[in-house]
Coordinates of C-alpha atoms in Angstrom, one line a residue:
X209 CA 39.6 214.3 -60.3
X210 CA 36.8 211.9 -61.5
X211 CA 32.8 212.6 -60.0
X212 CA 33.3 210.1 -57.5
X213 CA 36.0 212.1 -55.6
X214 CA 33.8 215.4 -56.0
X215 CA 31.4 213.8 -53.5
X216 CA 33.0 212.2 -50.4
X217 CA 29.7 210.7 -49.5
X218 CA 29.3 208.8 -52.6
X219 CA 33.1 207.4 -53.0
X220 CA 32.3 206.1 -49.9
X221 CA 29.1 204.6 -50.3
X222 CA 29.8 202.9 -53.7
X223 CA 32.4 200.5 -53.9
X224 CA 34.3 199.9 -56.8
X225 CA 34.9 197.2 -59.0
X226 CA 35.7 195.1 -62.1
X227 CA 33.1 196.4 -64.8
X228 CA 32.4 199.9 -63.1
X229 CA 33.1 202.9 -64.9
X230 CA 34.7 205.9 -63.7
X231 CA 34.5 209.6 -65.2
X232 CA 36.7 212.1 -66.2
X233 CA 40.2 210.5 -65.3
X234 CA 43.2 211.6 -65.9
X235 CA 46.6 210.1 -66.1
X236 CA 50.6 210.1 -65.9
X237 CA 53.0 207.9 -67.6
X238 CA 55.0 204.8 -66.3
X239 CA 58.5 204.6 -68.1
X240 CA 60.9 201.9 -67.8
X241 CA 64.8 202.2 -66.9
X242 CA 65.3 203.1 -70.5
X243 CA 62.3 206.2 -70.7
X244 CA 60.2 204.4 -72.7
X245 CA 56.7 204.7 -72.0
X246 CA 55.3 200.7 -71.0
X247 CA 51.2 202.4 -69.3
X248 CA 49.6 205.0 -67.7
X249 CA 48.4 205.5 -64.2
X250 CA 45.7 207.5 -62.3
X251 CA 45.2 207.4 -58.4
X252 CA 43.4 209.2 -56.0
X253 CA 42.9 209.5 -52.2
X254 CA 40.5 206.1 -51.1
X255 CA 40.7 205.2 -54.5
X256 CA 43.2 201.9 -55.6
X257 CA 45.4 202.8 -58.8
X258 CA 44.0 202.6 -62.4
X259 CA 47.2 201.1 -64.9
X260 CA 46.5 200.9 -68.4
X261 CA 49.0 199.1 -69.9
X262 CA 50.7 199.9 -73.3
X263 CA 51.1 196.3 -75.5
X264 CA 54.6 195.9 -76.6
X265 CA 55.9 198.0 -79.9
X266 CA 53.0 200.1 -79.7
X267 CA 52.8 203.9 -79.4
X268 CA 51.8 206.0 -76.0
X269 CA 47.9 206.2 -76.2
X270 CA 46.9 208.7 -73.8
X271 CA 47.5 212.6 -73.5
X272 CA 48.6 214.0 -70.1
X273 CA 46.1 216.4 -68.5
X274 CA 43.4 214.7 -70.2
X275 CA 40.3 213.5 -69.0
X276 CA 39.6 210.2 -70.0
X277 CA 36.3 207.8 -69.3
X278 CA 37.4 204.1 -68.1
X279 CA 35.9 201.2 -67.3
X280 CA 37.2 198.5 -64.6
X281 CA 38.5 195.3 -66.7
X282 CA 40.5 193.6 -63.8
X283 CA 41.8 193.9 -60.2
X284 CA 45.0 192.0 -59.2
X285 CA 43.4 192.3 -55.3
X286 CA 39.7 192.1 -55.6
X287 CA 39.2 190.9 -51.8
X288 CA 41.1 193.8 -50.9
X289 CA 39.9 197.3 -51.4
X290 CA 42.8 198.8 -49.9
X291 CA 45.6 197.1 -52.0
X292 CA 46.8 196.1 -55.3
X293 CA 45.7 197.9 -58.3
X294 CA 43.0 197.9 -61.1
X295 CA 43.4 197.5 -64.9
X296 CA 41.3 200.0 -66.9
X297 CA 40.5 200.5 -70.4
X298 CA 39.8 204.3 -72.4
X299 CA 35.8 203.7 -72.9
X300 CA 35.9 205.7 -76.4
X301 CA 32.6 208.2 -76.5
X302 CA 30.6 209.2 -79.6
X303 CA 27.6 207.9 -82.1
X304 CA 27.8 204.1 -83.7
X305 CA 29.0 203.5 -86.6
X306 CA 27.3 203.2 -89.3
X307 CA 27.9 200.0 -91.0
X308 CA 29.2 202.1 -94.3
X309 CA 31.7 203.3 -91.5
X310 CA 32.6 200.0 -90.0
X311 CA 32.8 199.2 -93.6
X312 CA 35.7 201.7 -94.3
X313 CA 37.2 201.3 -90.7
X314 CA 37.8 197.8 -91.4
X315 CA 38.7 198.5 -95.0
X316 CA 41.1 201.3 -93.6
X317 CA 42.8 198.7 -90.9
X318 CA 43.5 195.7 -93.7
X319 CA 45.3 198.4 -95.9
X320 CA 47.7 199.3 -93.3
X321 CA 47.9 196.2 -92.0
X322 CA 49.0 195.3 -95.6
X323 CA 51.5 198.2 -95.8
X324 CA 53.3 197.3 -92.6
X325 CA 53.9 193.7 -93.5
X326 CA 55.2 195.5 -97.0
X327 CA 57.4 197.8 -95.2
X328 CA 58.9 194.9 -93.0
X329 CA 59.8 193.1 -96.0
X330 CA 62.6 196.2 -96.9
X331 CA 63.8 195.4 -93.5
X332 CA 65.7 192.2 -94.2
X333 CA 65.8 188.7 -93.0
X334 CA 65.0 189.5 -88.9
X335 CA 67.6 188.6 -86.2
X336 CA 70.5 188.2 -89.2
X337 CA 73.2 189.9 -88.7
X338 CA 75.9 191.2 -91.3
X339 CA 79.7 191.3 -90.4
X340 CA 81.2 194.1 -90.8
X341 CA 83.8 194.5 -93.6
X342 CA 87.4 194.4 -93.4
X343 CA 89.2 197.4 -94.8
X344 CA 90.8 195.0 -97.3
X345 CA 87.3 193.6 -98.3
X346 CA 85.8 197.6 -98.5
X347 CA 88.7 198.9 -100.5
X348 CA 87.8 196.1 -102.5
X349 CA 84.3 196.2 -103.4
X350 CA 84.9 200.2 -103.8
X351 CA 86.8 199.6 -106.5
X352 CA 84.5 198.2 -108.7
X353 CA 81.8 200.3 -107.1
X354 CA 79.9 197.3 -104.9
X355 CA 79.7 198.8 -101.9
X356 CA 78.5 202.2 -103.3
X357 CA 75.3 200.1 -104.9
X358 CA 74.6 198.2 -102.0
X359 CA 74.8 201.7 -99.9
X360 CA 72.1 203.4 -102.7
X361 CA 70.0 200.5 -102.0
X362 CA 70.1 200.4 -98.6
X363 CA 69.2 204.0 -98.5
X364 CA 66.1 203.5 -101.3
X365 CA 65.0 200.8 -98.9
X366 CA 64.9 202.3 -95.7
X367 CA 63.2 205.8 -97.3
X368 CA 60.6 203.1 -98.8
X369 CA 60.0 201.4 -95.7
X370 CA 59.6 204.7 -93.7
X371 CA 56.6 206.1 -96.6
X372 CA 54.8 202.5 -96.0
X373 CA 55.0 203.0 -92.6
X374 CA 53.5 206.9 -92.9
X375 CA 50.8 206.2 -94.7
X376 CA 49.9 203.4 -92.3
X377 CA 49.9 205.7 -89.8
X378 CA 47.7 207.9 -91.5
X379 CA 45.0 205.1 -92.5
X380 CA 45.2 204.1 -88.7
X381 CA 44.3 207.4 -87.6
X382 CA 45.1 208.5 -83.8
X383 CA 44.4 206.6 -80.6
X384 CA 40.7 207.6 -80.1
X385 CA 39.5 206.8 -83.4
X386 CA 37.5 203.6 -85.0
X387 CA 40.5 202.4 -86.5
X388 CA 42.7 201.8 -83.3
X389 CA 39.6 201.2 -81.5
X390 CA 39.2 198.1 -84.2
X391 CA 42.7 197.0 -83.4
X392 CA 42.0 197.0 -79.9
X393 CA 39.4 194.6 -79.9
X394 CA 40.4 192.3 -82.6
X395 CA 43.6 191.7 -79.9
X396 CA 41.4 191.8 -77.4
X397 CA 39.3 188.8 -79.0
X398 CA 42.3 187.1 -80.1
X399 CA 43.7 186.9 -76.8
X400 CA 40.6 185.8 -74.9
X401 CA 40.2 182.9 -77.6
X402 CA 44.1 181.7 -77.4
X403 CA 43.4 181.9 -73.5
X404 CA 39.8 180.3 -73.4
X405 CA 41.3 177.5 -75.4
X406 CA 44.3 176.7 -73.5
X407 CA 42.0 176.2 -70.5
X408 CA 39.8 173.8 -73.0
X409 CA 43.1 171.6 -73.4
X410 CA 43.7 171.5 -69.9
X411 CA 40.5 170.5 -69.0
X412 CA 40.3 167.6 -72.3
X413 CA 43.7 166.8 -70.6
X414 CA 42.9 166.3 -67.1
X415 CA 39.4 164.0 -68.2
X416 CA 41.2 162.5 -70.4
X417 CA 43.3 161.1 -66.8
X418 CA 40.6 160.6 -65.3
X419 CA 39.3 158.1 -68.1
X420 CA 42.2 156.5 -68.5
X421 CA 42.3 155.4 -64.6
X422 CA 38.2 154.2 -64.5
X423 CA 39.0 152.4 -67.8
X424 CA 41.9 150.6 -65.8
X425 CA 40.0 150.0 -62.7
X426 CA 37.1 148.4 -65.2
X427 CA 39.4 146.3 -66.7
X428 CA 40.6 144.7 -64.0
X429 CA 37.0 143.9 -62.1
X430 CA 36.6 142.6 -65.6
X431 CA 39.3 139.9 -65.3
X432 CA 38.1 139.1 -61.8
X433 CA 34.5 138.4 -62.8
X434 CA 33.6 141.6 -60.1
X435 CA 30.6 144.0 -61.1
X436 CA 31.8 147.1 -63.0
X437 CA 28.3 149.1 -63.0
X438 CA 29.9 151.8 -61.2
X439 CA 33.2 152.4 -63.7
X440 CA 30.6 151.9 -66.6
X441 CA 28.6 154.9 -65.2
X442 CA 31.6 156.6 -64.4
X443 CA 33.4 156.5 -67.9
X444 CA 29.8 157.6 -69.6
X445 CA 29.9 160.7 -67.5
X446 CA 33.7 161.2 -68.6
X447 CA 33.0 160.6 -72.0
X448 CA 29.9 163.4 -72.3
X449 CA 32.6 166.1 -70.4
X450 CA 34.3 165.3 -72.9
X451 CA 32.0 165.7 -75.7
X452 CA 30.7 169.0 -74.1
X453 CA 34.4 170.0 -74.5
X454 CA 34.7 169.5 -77.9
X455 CA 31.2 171.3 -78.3
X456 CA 33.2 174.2 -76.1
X457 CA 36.1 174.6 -78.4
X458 CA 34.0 174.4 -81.5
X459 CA 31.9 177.4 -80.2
X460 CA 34.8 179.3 -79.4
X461 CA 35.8 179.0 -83.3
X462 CA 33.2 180.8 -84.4
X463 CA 32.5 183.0 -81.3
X464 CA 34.5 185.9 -83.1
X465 CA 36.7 186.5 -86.6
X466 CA 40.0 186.8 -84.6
X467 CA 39.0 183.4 -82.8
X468 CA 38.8 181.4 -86.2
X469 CA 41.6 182.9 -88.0
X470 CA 44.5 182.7 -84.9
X471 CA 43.4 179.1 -83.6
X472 CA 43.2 177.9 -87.3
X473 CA 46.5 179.7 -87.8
X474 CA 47.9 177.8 -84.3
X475 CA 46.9 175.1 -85.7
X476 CA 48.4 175.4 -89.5
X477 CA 51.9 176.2 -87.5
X478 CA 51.7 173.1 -85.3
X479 CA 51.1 171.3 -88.8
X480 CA 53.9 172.7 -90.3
X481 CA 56.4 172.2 -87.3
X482 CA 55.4 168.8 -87.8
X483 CA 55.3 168.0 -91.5
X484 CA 59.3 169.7 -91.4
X485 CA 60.3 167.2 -88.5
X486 CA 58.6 164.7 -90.9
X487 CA 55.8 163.4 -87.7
X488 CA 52.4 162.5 -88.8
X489 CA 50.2 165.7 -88.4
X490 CA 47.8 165.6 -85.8
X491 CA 44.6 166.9 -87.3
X492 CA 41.9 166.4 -84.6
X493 CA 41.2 163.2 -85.9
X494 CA 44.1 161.7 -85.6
X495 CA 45.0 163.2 -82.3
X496 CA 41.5 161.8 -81.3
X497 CA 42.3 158.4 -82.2
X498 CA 46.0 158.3 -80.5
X499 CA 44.9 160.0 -77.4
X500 CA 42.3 156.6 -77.1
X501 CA 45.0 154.4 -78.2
X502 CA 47.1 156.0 -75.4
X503 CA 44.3 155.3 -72.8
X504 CA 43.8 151.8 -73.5
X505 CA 47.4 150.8 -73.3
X506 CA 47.7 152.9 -70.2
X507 CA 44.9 150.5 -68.6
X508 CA 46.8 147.6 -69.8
X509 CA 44.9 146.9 -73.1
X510 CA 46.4 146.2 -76.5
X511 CA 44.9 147.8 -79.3
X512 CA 44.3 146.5 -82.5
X513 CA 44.7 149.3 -85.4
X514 CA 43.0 147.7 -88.7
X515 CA 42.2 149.7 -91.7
X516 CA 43.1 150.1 -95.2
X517 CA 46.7 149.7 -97.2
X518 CA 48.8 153.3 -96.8
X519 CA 45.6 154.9 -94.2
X520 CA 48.7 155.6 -91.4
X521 CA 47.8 152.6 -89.1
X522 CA 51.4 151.6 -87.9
X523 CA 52.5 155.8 -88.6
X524 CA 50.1 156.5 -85.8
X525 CA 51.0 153.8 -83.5
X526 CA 54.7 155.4 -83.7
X527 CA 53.0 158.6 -82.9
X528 CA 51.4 157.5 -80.2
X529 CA 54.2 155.8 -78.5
X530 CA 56.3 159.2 -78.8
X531 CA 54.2 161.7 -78.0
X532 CA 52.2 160.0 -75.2
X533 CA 55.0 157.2 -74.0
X534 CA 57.9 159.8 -74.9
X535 CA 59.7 156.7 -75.9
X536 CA 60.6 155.3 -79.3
X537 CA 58.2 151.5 -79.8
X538 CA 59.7 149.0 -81.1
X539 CA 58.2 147.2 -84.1
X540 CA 57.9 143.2 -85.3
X541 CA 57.0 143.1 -89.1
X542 CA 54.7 140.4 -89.8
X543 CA 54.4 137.8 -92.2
X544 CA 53.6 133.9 -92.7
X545 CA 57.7 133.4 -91.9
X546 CA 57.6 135.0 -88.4
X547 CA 58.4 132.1 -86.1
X548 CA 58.5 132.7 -81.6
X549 CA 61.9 133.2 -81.7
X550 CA 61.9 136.6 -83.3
X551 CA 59.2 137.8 -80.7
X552 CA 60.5 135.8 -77.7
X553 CA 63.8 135.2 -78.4
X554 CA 66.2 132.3 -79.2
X555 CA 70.1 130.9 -77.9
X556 CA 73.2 131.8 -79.3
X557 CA 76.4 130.0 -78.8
X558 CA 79.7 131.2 -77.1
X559 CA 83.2 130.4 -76.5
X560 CA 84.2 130.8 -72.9
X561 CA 87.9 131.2 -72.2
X562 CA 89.3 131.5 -75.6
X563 CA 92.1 134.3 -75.4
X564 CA 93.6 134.4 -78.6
X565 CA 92.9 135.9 -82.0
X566 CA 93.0 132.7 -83.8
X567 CA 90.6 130.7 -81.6
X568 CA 87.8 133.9 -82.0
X569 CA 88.8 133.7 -85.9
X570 CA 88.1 130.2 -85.5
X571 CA 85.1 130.3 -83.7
X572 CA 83.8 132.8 -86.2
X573 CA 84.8 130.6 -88.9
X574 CA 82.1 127.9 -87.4
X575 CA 79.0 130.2 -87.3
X576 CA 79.6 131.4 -90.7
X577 CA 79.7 127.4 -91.5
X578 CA 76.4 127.3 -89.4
X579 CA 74.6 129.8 -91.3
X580 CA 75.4 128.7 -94.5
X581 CA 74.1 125.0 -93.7
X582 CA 70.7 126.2 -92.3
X583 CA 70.7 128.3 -96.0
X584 CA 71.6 125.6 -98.2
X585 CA 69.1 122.9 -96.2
X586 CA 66.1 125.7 -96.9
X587 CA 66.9 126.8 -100.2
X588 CA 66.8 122.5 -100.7
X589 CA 63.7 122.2 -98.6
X590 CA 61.2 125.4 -100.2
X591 CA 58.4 123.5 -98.3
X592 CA 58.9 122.7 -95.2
X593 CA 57.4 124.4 -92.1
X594 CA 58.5 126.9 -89.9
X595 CA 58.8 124.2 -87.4
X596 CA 60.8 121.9 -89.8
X597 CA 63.2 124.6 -90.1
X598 CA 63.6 125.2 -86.8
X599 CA 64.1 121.3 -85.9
X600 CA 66.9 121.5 -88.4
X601 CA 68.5 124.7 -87.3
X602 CA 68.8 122.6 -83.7
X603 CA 70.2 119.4 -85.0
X604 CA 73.5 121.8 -87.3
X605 CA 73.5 124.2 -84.0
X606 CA 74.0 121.0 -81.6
X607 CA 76.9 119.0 -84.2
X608 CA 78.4 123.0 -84.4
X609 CA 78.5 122.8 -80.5
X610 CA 80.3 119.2 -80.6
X611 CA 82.8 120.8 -82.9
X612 CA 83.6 123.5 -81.2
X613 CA 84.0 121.8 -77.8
X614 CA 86.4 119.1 -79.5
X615 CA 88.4 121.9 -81.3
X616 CA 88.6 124.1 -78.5
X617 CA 88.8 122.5 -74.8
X618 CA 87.4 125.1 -73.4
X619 CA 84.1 124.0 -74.3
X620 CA 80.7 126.4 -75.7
X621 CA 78.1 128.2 -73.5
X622 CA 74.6 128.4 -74.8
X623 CA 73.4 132.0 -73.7
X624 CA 70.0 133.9 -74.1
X625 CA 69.3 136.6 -77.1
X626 CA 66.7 138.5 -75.5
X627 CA 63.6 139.1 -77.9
X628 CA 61.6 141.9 -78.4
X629 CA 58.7 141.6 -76.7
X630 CA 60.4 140.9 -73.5
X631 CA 62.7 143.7 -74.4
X632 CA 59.9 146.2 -74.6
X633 CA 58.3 145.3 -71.4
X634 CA 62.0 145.1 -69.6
X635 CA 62.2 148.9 -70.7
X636 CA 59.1 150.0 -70.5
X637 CA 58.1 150.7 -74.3
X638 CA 55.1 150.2 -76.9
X639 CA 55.8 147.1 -79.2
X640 CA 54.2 147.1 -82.6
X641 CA 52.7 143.6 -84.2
X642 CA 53.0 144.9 -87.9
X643 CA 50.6 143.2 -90.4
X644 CA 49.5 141.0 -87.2
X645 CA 46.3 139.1 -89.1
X646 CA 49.7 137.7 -91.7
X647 CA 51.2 135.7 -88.6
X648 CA 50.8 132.1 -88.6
X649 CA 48.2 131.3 -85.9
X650 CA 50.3 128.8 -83.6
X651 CA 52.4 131.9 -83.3
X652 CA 49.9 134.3 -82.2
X653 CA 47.7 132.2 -80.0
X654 CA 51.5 131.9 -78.1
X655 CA 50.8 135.2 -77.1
X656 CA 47.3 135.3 -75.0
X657 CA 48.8 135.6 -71.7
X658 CA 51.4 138.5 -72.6
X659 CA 48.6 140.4 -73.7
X660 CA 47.3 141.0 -70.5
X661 CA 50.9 141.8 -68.8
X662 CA 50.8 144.8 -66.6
X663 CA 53.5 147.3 -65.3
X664 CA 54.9 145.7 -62.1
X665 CA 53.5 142.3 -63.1
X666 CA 56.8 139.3 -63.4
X667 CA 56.9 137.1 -66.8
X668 CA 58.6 134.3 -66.8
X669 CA 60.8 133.6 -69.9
X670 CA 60.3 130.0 -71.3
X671 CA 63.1 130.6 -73.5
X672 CA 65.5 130.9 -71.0
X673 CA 64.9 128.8 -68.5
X674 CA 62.2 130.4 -66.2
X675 CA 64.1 133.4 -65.8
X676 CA 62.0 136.6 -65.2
X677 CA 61.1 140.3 -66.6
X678 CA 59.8 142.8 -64.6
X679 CA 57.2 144.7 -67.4
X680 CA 57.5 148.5 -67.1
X681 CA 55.7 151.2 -67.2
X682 CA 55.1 152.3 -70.8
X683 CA 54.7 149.0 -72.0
X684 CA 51.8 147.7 -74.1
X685 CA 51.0 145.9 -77.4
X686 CA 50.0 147.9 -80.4
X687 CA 48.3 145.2 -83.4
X688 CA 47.9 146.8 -87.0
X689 CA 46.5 144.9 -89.9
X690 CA 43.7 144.8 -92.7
X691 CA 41.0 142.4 -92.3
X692 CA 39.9 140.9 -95.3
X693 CA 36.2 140.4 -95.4
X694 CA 35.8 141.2 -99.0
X695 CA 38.3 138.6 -100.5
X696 CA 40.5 141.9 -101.5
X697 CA 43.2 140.3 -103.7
X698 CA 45.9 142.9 -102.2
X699 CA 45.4 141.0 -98.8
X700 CA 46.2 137.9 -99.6
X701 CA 47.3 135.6 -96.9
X702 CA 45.7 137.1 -94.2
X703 CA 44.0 135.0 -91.6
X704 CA 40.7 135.4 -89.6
X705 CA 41.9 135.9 -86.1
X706 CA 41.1 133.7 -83.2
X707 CA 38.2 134.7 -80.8
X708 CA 40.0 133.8 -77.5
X709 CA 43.1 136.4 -79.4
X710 CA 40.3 139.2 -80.1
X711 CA 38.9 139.4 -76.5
X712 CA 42.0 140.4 -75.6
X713 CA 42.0 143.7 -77.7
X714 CA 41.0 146.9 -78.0

């Protein structure tokens, strides 16, 4: 019975709760289905119960019959003094230590921390399991004396593990000492950190919304010519939460020991999970960068990634498109041969109404013949112009369609190949403009109205006769290049970009 329930008058006139500490209580254990003790428990007429939880794989704490001193950490009913229960914690009596003491406490709790991890290593690979042996297989390897071995060394190991595990017992001490008291709070810490900074991520997440819809809002009064004071104001505020979170989680790094070491070592396993699934790790900077990537094409704005040879720019506008699309972009590699038809699109020809084998050999026969005549005329022609080309590749592509028609009376069908930027907005993905600044600028300048295409918007295909695409959600240019301001002879061949083209981007 704890002072409070010696004197009726004062259980009643004080009310208990989280952060009050209660006297000389004493408690029972709570065992599962199996025995095995899992807490402790203490209760008391007008008095909720106190639980004190045991943590998983470690030992009973507490002695039955005695009196412990505990302080009020949580109540899973605070608004009801009649219901639920409280969590307590032992509040461990005696003098400070002195910092010699802490000294050999902590010096005590490394060593058998060390021992453990030694003595888990006789263990074995966890969660393997070995088949058992056939007698075939045992008669076997006891014939040459395997088995026998393996059994010594099985025995050595498991005698080995049990004196590592002794003496870490020993340095440990029992459950009232400094040691365990240590161990208690380093957890303790480690879990408030884990738990403070999961709430951080929530909250960068949920601004980081937020921003991503103002931004969208702003962009649009933008293309109307309306005011856009009040978005302005509204993103500055959004953007200083979200520098007062980052100030948040930085302070919770070096709030305790535990906190740097277990988010650091979050953060080295997230690394690693990535690195072996061979993603771009997302240091903080990088996942800075995609996460504002992500809000722009969100709002409906390309973005223009330009840096330096091998710095990661089209690696991270991959990243991006999985991790914050959750869909796979798809990618146009640029250079000074890159004509409209492989970002728009271009007209194959096909037989309609040819049923026999010989007729599709034939007809194969005559694109083969097609595509060596548009090689031969280039390889003849090394100077001429995209456009040249393409003029030529119309005039063999119109006598191949004369040919056919004569050789088959069936007649040919020009249909539509679909290119890929109307591909990615029909399905709703990120398209990458590789090496963007190496295009030839009559190609790019093509593209200043499809930069501001917006999911639910309708884009007519000039390539196929007016026919339409609905553009997705997910969808959104993503430009990489170098700009060459130095006269850097690895850039050669890149162009200045067009202002009308760079007022389009972010």
């Amino acid at each position: 019975m704890n002072n409070l329930e010696k004197n009726p008058e004062n259980r009643a006139s004080e009310s208990l709760s989280v952060g009050a500490i209660i006297e000389a209580v004493e408690f029972k254990e709570i065992t599962d289905k199996h025995g095995h003790v899992t807490g402790f428990k203490s209760s008391s007429p007008g008095r909720k119960l106190i639980e004190i939880q045991v943590p998983k794989g470690s030992k009973p704490q507490l002695e039955a019959g005695r009196a412990y001193k505990v302080k009020i950490i949580g109540d899973t009913k605070p608004d009801d003094p009649n219901s639920g229960k409280f969590v307590g914690e032992i509040v461990v009596e005696g003098e400070p230590l002195t910092a010699r003491e802490w000294q050999v406490t902590e010096e005590n709790v490394s060593s058998a921390e060390r021992l453990r991890r030694q003595a888990r290593s006789y263990a074995g690979e966890p969660g393997v399991e070995i088949p058992a042996l056939s007698d075939a297989d045992r008669k076997t390897l006891l014939s040459i004396g395997i088995e026998a071995m393996a059994d010594d060394v099985f025995e050595e190991s498991g005698k080995e593990r049990a004196a590592l595990e002794e003496q870490a017992n020993e340095l440990l001490g029992d459950a009232h000492g400094p040691e365990q008291a240590l161990i208690r709070l380093r957890m303790a810490n480690l879990k408030d950190a884990l738990r403070e900074n999961q709430a951080l991520e929530r909250e960068e997440h949920r601004v980081l919304g937020y921003e991503s819809r103002v931004l969208k809002l702003l962009i649009d009064k933008q293309n109307k010519g309306a005011a856009t004071s009040r978005e302005k104001k509204a993103l500055e505020v959004l953007r200083e939460q979200q520098d007062l979170i980052g100030t948040a989680k930085e302070k919770l790094l070096s709030s305790t020991p535990e906190a740097w070491y277990g988010l650091h070592l979050k953060q080295l396993k997230e690394y690693k999970s990535e690195l072996e699934s061979g993603k771009i790790v997302e240091t903080e900077y990088v996942k800075k960068q995609a996460e504002d990537i992500a809000m722009h094409l969100r709002a409906g704005q390309p973005v223009f990634i330009y840096g330096e040879l091998g710095s990661g720019k089209t690696e991270i506008a991959f990243h991006t498109a999985r991790k914050y699309f959750g869909k796979e972009a798809l990618i146009i590699s640029g250079s000074k041969h890159t004509s409209p038809s492989e970002l728009y699109g271009h007209q194959i020809l096909s037989l309609r109404d040819v049923d026999n084998a010989e007729a599709e050999d034939q007809y194969r026969a005559f694109l083969k013949t097609a595509e060596d005549e548009i090689n031969d005329w280039k390889e003849e022609h090394p100077k001429a112009t995209e456009e040249e080309i393409g003029r030529q590749f119309e005039l063999i592509r119109t006598g191949l369609q004369e040919r056919l028609a004569h050789e088959f009376r069936s007649g040919t069908v020009s249909d539509y190949f679909m290119g890929q930027v109307y591909q990615a907005m029909a399905e709703g993905r990120p398209i990458i403009l590789d090496e963007v600044n190496a295009i030839p600028h009559e190609v790019l300048i093509s593209l200043n109205h499809l930069l501001t295409r917006r999911p639910g918007d309708k884009v007519r295909i000039q390539q196929n006769s007016g026919s339409e695409v609905v553009v997705h959600e997910g969808f959104g240019f993503i430009l990489t290049g170098n700009i060459n301001e130095t006269g850097d002879e690895r850039y050669i061949m890149r162009q200045d970009l067009d202002p009308a083209f760079i007022s389009r981007l972010y």
